[in-house]
PDB file of C-alpha atoms in Angstrom:
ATOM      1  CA  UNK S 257     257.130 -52.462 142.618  1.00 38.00           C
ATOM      2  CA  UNK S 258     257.047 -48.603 142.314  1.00 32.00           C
ATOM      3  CA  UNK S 259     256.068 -46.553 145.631  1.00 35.00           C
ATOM      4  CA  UNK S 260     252.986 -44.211 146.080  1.00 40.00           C
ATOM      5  CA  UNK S 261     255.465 -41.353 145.819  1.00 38.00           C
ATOM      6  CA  UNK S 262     257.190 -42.243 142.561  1.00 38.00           C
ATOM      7  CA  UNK S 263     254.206 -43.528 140.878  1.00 34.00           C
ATOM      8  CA  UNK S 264     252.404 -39.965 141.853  1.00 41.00           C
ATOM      9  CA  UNK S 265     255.615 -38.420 139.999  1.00 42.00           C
ATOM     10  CA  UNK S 266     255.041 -40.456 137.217  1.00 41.00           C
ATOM     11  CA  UNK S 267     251.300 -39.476 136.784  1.00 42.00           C
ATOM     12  CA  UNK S 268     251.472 -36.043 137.618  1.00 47.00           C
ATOM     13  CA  UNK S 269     251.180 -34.260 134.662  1.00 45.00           C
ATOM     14  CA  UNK S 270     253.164 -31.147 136.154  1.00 45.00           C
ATOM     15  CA  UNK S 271     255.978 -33.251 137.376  1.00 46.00           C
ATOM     16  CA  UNK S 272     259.270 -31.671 136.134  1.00 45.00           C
ATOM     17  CA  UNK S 273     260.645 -34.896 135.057  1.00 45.00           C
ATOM     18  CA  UNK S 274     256.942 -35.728 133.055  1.00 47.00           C
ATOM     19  CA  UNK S 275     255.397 -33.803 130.178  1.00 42.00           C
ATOM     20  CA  UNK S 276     252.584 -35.747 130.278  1.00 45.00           C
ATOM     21  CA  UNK S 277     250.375 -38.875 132.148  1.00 47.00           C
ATOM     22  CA  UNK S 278     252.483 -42.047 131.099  1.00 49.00           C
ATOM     23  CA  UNK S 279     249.632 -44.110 129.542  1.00 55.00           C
ATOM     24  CA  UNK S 280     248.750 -47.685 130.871  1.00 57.00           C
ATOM     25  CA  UNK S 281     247.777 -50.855 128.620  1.00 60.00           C
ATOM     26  CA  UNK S 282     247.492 -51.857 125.189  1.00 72.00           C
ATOM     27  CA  UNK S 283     247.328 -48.992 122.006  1.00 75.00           C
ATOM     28  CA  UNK S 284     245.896 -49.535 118.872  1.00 77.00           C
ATOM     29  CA  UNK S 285     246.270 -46.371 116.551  1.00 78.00           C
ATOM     30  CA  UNK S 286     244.195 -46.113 113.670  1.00 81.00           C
ATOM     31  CA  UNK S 287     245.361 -48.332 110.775  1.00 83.00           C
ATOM     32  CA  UNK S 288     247.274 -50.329 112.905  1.00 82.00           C
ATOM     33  CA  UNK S 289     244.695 -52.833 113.284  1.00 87.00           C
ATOM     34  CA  UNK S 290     245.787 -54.478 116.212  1.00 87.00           C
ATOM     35  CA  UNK S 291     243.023 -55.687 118.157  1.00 88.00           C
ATOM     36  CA  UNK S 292     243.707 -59.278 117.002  1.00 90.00           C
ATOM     37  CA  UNK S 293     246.971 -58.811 118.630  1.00 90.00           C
ATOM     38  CA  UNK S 294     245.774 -57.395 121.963  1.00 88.00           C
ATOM     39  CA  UNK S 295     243.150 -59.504 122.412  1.00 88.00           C
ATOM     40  CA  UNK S 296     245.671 -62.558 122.446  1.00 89.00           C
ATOM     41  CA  UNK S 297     247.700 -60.420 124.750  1.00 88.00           C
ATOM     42  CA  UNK S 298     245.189 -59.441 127.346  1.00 88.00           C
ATOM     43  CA  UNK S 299     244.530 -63.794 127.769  1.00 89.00           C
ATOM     44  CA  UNK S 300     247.862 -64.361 128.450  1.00 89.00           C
ATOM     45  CA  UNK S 301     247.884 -61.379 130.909  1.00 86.00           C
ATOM     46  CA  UNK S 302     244.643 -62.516 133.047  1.00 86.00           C
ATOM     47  CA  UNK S 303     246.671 -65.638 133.511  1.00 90.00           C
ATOM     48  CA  UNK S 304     248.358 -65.256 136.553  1.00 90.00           C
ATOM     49  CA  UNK S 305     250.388 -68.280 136.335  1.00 90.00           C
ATOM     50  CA  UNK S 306     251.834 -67.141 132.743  1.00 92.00           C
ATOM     51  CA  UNK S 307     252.319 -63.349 134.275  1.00 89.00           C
ATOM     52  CA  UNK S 308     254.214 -64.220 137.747  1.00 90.00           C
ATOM     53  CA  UNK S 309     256.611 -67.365 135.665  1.00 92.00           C
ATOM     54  CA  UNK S 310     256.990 -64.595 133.044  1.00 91.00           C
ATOM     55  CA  UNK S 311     258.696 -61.451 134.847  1.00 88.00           C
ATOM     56  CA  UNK S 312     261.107 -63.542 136.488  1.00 88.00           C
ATOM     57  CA  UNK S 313     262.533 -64.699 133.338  1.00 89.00           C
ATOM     58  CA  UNK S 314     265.576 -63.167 131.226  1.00 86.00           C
ATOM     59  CA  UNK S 315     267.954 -65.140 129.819  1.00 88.00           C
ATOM     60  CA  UNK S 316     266.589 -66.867 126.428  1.00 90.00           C
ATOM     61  CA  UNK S 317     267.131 -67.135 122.886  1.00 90.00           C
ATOM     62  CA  UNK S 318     267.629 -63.653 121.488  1.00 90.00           C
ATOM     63  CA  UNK S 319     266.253 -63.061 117.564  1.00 87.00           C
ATOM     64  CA  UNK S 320     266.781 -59.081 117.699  1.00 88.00           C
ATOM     65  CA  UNK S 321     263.969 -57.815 115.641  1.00 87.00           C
ATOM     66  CA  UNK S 322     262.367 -60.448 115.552  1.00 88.00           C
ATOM     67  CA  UNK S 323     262.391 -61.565 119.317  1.00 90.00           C
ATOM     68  CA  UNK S 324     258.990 -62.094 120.654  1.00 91.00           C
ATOM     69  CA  UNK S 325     260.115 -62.436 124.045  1.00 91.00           C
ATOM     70  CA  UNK S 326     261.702 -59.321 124.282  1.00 89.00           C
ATOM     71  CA  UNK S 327     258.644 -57.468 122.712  1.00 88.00           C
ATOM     72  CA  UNK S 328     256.386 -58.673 125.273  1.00 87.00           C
ATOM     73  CA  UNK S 329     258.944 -57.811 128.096  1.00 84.00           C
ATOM     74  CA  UNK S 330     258.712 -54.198 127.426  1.00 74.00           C
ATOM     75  CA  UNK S 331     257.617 -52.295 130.813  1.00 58.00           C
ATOM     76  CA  UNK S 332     255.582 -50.591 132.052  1.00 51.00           C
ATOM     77  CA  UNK S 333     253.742 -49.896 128.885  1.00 55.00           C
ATOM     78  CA  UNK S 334     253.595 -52.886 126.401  1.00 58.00           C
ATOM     79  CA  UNK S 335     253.331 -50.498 122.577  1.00 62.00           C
ATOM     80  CA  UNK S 336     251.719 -53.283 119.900  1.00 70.00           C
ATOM     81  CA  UNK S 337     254.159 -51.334 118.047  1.00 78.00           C
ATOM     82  CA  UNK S 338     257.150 -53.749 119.113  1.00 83.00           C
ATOM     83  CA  UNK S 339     254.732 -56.724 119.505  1.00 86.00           C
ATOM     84  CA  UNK S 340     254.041 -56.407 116.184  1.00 89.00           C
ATOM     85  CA  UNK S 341     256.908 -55.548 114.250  1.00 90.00           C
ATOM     86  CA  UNK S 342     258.546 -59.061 115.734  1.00 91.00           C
ATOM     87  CA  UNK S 343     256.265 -60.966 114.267  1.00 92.00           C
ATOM     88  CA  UNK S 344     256.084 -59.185 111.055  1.00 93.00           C
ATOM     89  CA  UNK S 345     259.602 -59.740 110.852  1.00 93.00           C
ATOM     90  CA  UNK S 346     259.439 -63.680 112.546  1.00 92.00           C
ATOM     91  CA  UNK S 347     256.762 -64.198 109.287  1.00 93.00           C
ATOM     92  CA  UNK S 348     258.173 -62.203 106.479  1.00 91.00           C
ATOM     93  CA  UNK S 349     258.722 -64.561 104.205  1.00 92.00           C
ATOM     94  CA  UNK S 350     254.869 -66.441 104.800  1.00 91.00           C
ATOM     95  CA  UNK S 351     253.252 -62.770 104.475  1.00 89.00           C
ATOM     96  CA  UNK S 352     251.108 -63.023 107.512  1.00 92.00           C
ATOM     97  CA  UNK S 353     251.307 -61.245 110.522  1.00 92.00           C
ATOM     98  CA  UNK S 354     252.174 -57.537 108.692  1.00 93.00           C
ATOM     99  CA  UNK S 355     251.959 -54.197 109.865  1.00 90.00           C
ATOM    100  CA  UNK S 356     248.756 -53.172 109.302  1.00 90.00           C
ATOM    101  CA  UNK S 357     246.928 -56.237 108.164  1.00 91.00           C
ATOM    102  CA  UNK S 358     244.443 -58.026 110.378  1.00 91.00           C
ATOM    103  CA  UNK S 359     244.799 -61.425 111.505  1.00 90.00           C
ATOM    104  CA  UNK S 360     242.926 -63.976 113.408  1.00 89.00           C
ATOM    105  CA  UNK S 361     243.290 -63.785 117.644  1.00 89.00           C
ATOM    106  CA  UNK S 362     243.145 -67.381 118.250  1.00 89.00           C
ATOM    107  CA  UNK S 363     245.694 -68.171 116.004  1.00 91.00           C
ATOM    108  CA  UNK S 364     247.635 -65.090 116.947  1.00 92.00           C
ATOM    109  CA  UNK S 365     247.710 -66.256 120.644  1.00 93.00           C
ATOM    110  CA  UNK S 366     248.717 -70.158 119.860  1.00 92.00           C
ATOM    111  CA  UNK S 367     252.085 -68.190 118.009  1.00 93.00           C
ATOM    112  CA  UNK S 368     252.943 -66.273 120.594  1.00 94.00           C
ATOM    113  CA  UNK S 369     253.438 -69.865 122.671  1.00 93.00           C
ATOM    114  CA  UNK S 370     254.736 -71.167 120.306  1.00 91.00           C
ATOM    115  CA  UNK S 371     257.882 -68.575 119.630  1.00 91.00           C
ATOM    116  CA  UNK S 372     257.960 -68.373 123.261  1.00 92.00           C
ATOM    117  CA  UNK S 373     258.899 -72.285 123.335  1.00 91.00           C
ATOM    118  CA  UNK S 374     261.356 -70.988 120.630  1.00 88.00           C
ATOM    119  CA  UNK S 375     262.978 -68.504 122.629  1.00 89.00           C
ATOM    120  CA  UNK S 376     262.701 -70.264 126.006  1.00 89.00           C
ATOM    121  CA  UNK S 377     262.681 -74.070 125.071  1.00 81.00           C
ATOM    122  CA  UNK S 378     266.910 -73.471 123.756  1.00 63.00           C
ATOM    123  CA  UNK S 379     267.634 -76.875 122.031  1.00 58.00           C
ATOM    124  CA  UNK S 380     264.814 -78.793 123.419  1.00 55.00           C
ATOM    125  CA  UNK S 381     262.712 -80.482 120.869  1.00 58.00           C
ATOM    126  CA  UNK S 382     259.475 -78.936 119.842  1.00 53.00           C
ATOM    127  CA  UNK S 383     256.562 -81.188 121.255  1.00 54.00           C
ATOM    128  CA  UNK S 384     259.100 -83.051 123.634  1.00 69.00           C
ATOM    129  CA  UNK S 385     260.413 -80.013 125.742  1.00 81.00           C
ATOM    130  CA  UNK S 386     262.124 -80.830 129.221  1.00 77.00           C
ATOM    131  CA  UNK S 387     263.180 -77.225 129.914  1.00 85.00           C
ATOM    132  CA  UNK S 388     262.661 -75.734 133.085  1.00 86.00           C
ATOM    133  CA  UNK S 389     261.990 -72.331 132.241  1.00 89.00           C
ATOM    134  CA  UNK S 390     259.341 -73.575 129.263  1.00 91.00           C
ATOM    135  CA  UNK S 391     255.983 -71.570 130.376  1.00 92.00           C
ATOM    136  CA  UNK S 392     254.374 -72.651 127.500  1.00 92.00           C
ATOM    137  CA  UNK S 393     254.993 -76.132 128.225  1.00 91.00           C
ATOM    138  CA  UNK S 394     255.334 -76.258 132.234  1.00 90.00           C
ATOM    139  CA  UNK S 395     251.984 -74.363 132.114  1.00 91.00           C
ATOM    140  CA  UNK S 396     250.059 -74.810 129.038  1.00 92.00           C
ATOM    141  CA  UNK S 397     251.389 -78.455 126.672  1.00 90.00           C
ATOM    142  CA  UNK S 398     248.596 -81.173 127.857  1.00 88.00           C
ATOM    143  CA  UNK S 399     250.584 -84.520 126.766  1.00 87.00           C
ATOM    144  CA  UNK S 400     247.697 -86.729 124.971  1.00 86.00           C
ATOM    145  CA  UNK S 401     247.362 -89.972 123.357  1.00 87.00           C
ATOM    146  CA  UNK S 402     244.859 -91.150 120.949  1.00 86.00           C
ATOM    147  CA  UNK S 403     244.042 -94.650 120.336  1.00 85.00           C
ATOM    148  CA  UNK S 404     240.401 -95.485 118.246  1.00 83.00           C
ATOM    149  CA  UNK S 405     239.296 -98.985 120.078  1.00 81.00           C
ATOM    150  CA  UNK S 406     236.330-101.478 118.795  1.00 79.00           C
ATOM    151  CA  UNK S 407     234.521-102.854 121.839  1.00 75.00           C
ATOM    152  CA  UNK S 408     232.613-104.810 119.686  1.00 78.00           C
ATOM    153  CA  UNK S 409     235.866-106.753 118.015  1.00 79.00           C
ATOM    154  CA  UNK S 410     238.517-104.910 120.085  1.00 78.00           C
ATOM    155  CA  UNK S 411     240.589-103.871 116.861  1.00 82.00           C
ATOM    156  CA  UNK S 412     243.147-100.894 117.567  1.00 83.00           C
ATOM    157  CA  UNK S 413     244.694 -98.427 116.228  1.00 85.00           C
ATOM    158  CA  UNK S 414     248.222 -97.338 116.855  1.00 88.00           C
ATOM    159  CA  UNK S 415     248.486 -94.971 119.810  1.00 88.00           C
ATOM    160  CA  UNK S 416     249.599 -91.534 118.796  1.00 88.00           C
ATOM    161  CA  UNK S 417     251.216 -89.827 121.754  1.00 89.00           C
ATOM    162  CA  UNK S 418     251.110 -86.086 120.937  1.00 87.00           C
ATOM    163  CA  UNK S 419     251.441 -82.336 123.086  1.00 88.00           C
ATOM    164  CA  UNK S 420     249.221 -79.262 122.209  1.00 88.00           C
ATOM    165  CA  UNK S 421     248.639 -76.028 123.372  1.00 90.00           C
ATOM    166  CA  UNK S 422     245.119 -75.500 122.419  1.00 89.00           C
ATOM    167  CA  UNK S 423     242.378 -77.700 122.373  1.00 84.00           C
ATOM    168  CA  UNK S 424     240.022 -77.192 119.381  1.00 83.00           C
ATOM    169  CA  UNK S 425     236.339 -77.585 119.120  1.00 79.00           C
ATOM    170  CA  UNK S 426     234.470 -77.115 115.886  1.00 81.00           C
ATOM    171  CA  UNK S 427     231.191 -75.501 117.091  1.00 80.00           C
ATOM    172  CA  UNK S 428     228.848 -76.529 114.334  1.00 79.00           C
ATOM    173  CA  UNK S 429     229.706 -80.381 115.765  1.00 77.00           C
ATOM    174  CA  UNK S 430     229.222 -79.086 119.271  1.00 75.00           C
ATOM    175  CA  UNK S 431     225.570 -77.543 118.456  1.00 76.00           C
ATOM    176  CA  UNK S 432     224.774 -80.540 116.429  1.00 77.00           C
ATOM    177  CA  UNK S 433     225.536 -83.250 119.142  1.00 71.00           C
ATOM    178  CA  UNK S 434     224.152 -81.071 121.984  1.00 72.00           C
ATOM    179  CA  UNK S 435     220.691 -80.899 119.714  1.00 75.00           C
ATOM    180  CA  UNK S 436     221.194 -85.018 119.470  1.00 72.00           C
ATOM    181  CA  UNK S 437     221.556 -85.219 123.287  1.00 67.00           C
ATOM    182  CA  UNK S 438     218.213 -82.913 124.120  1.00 71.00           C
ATOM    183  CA  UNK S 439     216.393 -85.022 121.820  1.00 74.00           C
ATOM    184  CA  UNK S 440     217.575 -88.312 123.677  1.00 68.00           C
ATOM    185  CA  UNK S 441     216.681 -86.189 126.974  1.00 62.00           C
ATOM    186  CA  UNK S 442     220.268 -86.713 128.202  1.00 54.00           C
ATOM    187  CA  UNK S 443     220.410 -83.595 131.628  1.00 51.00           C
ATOM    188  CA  UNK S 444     224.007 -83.296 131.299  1.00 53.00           C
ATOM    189  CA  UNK S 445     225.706 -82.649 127.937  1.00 49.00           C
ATOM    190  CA  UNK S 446     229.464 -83.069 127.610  1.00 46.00           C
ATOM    191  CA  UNK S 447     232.345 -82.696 125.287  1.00 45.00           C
ATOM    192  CA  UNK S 448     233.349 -86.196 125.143  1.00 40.00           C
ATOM    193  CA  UNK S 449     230.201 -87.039 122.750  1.00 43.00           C
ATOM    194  CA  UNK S 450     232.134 -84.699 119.710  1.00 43.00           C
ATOM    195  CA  UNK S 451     234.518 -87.207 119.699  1.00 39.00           C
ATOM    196  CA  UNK S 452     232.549 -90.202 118.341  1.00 39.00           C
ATOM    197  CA  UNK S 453     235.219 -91.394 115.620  1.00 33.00           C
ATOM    198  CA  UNK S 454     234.419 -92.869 112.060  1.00 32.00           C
ATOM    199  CA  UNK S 455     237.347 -94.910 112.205  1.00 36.00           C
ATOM    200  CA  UNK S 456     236.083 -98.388 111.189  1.00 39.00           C
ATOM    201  CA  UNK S 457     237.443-101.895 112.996  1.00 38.00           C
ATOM    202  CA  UNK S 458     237.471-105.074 111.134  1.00 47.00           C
ATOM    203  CA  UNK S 459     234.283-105.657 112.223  1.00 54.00           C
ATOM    204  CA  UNK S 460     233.212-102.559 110.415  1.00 56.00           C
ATOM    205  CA  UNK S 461     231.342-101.316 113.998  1.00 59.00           C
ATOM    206  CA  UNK S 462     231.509 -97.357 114.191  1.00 66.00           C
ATOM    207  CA  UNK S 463     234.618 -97.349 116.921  1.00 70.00           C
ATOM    208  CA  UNK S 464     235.051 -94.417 120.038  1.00 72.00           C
ATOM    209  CA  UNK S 465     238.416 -92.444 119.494  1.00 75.00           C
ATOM    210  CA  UNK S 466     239.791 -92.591 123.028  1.00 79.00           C
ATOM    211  CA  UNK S 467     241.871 -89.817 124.025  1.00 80.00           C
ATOM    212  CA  UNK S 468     244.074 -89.972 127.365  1.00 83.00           C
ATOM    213  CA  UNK S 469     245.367 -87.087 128.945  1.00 84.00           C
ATOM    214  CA  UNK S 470     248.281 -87.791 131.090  1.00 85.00           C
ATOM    215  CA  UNK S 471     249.644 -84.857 132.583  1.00 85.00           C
ATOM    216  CA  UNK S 472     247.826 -82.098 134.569  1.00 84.00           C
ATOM    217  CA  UNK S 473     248.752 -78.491 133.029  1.00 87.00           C
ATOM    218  CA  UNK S 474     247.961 -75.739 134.787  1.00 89.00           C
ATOM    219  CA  UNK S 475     245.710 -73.963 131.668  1.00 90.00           C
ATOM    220  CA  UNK S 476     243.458 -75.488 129.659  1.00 86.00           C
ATOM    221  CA  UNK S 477     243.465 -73.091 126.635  1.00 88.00           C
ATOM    222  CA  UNK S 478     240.073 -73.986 124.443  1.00 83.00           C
ATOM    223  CA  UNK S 479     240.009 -72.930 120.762  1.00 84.00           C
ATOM    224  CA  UNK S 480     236.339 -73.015 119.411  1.00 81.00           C
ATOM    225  CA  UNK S 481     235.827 -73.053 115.551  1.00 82.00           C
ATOM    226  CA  UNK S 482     233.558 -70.873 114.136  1.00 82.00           C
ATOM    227  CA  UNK S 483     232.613 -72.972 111.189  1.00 79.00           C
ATOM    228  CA  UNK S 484     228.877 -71.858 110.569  1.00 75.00           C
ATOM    229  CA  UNK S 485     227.215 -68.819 109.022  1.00 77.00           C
ATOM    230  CA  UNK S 486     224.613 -69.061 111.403  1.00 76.00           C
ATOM    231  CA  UNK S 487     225.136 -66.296 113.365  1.00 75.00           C
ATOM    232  CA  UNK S 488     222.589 -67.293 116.442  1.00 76.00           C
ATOM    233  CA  UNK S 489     225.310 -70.243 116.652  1.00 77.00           C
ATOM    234  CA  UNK S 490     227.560 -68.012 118.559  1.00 76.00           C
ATOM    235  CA  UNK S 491     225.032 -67.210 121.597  1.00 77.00           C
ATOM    236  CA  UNK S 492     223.640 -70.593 121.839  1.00 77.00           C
ATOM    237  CA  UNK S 493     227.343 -71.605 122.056  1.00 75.00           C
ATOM    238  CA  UNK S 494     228.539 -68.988 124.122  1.00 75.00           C
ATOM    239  CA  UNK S 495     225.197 -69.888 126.605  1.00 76.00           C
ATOM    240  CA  UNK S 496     227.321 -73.362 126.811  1.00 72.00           C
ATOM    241  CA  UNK S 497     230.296 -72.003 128.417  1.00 73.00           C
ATOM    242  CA  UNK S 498     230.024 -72.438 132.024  1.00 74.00           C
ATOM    243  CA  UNK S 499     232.966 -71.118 134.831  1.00 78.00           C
ATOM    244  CA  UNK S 500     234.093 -74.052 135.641  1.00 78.00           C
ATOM    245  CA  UNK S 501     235.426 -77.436 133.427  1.00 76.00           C
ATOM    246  CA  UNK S 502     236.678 -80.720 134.092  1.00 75.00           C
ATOM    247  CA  UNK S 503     239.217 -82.796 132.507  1.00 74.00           C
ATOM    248  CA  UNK S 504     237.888 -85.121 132.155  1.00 70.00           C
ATOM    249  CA  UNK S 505     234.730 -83.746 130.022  1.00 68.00           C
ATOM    250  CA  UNK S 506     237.614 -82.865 127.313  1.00 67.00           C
ATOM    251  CA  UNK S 507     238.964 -86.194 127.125  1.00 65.00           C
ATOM    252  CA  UNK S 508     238.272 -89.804 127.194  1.00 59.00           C
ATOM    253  CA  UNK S 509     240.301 -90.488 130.509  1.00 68.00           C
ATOM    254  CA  UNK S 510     242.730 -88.600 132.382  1.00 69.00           C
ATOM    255  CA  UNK S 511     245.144 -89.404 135.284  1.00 70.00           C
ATOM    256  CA  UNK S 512     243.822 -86.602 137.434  1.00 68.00           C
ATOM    257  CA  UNK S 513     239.901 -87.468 137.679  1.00 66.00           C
ATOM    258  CA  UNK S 514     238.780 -84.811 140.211  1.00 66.00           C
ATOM    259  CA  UNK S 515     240.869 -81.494 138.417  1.00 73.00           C
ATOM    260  CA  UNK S 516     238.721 -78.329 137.702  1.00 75.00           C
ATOM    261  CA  UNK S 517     239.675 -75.348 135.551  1.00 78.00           C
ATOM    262  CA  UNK S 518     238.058 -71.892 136.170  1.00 76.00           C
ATOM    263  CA  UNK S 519     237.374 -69.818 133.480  1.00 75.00           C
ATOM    264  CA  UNK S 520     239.167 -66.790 133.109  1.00 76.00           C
ATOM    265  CA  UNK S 521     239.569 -64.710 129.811  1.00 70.00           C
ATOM    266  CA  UNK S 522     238.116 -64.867 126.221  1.00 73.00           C
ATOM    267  CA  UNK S 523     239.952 -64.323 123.300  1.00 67.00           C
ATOM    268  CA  UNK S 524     237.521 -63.469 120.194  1.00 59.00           C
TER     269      UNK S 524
END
């Protein structure tokens, strides 16, 4: 931490060793067009779990200009400049991510976990990482597995064990299903009716796809699709979003019943 007196130095425009205020937080000059980029960066930041695990952390998998994890270790001012040129360079040859082109946030912020398993993670396996000084998989991977079940025949599927980082939600289906719910008069609507599955049994009965969550993580990080040109869809969605979520609204079962997430930041 930096004391009252040194920080004062450090803002005092007059200081001898200053020329001018040291500026605070994320820049986005014009052309650069990275509000994609600090939008993604400001979640992670709110996240106090991600912030405290992250400054204690050094040692990783070094990529030089390309080296996520050292771009978002720059202190005390975090420039998009470097942020950005490391992923330019990490996605050079796929010709996303470039200096000066725009790019989506959501998608933005699952990369940035997911080079930061790269640099962290060593020679763990993606998807099956053990390492202890993982964030995005101590903090963020929920461990799932989806099995679609008859009860009418009880025909199943293989189960497909699986880790992700975000949890998507196409909104159209969400507005849809809600508007099914208020017409059946149902008080309480919850995510778990999106995931009515059209896999068909032998018995040919429309089947539930059951999806278990069995580990507790720390975030829940929710990705919502914006796959409507409506554009009053994004209020009466947005209205939806209340402080507080359950596990087990998300998924078919979980092993932790009674765990609550708080909401904290937006990424749009």
């Amino acid at each position: 931490m930096t004391s009252k007196t040194e920080f004062e130095k450090q803002a005092d425009p007059h200081s001898p060793s200053n020329s001018a205020v040291v500026d605070k937080g994320l820049g986005n000059e014009l052309g650069q067009n990275s509000c994609f980029l600090n939008s993604a960066v400001q979640v992670l930041w709110h996240l106090d779990v991600f912030r405290q695990s992250f400054k204690h952390l050094s040692q990783h998998c070094c990529l030089g200009d390309a080296c996520i994890f050292c771009a978002l270790k720059s202190h005390p001012n975090l420039v998009s400049d470097g942020l950005r040129q490391a992923l330019a360079e990490t996605f050079r040859d796929e010709h996303k991510f470039q200096l000066g082109g725009m790019q989506d946030a959501a998608e933005c912020f699952e990369v940035l976990l997911t080079y930061l398993h790269h640099h962290l993670g060593m020679d763990s396996v993606d998807g099956m990482c053990s390492s202890p000084c993982c964030i995005p998989h101590i903090k963020f991977a929920s461990a799932l597995c989806e099995q679609c079940v008859c009860c009418l025949c009880g025909a199943a599927s293989d189960p497909l064990p699986y880790h992700q980082m975000v949890h998507y939600v196409s909104c159209k289906a969400l507005w849809s299903v809600i508007l099914k719910l208020r017409e059946r008069k149902k008080p309480q609507c919850h995510y778990l009716e999106l995931f009515i599955a059209l896999w068909q049994a032998g018995c040919g009965a429309k089947t539930r796809l059951h999806r278990v969550l069995t580990n507790s993580p720390e975030v829940l990080a929710l990705g919502l699709i914006w796959d409507s040109e409506q554009s009053h869809l994004i209020l009466d969605v947005l209205h939806l979003i209340s402080t507080q979520l359950r596990l087990s609204d998300v998924t078919f079962a979980v092993i932790h019943q009674y765990v609550t997430f708080n909401f904290v930041a937006c990424s749009t």
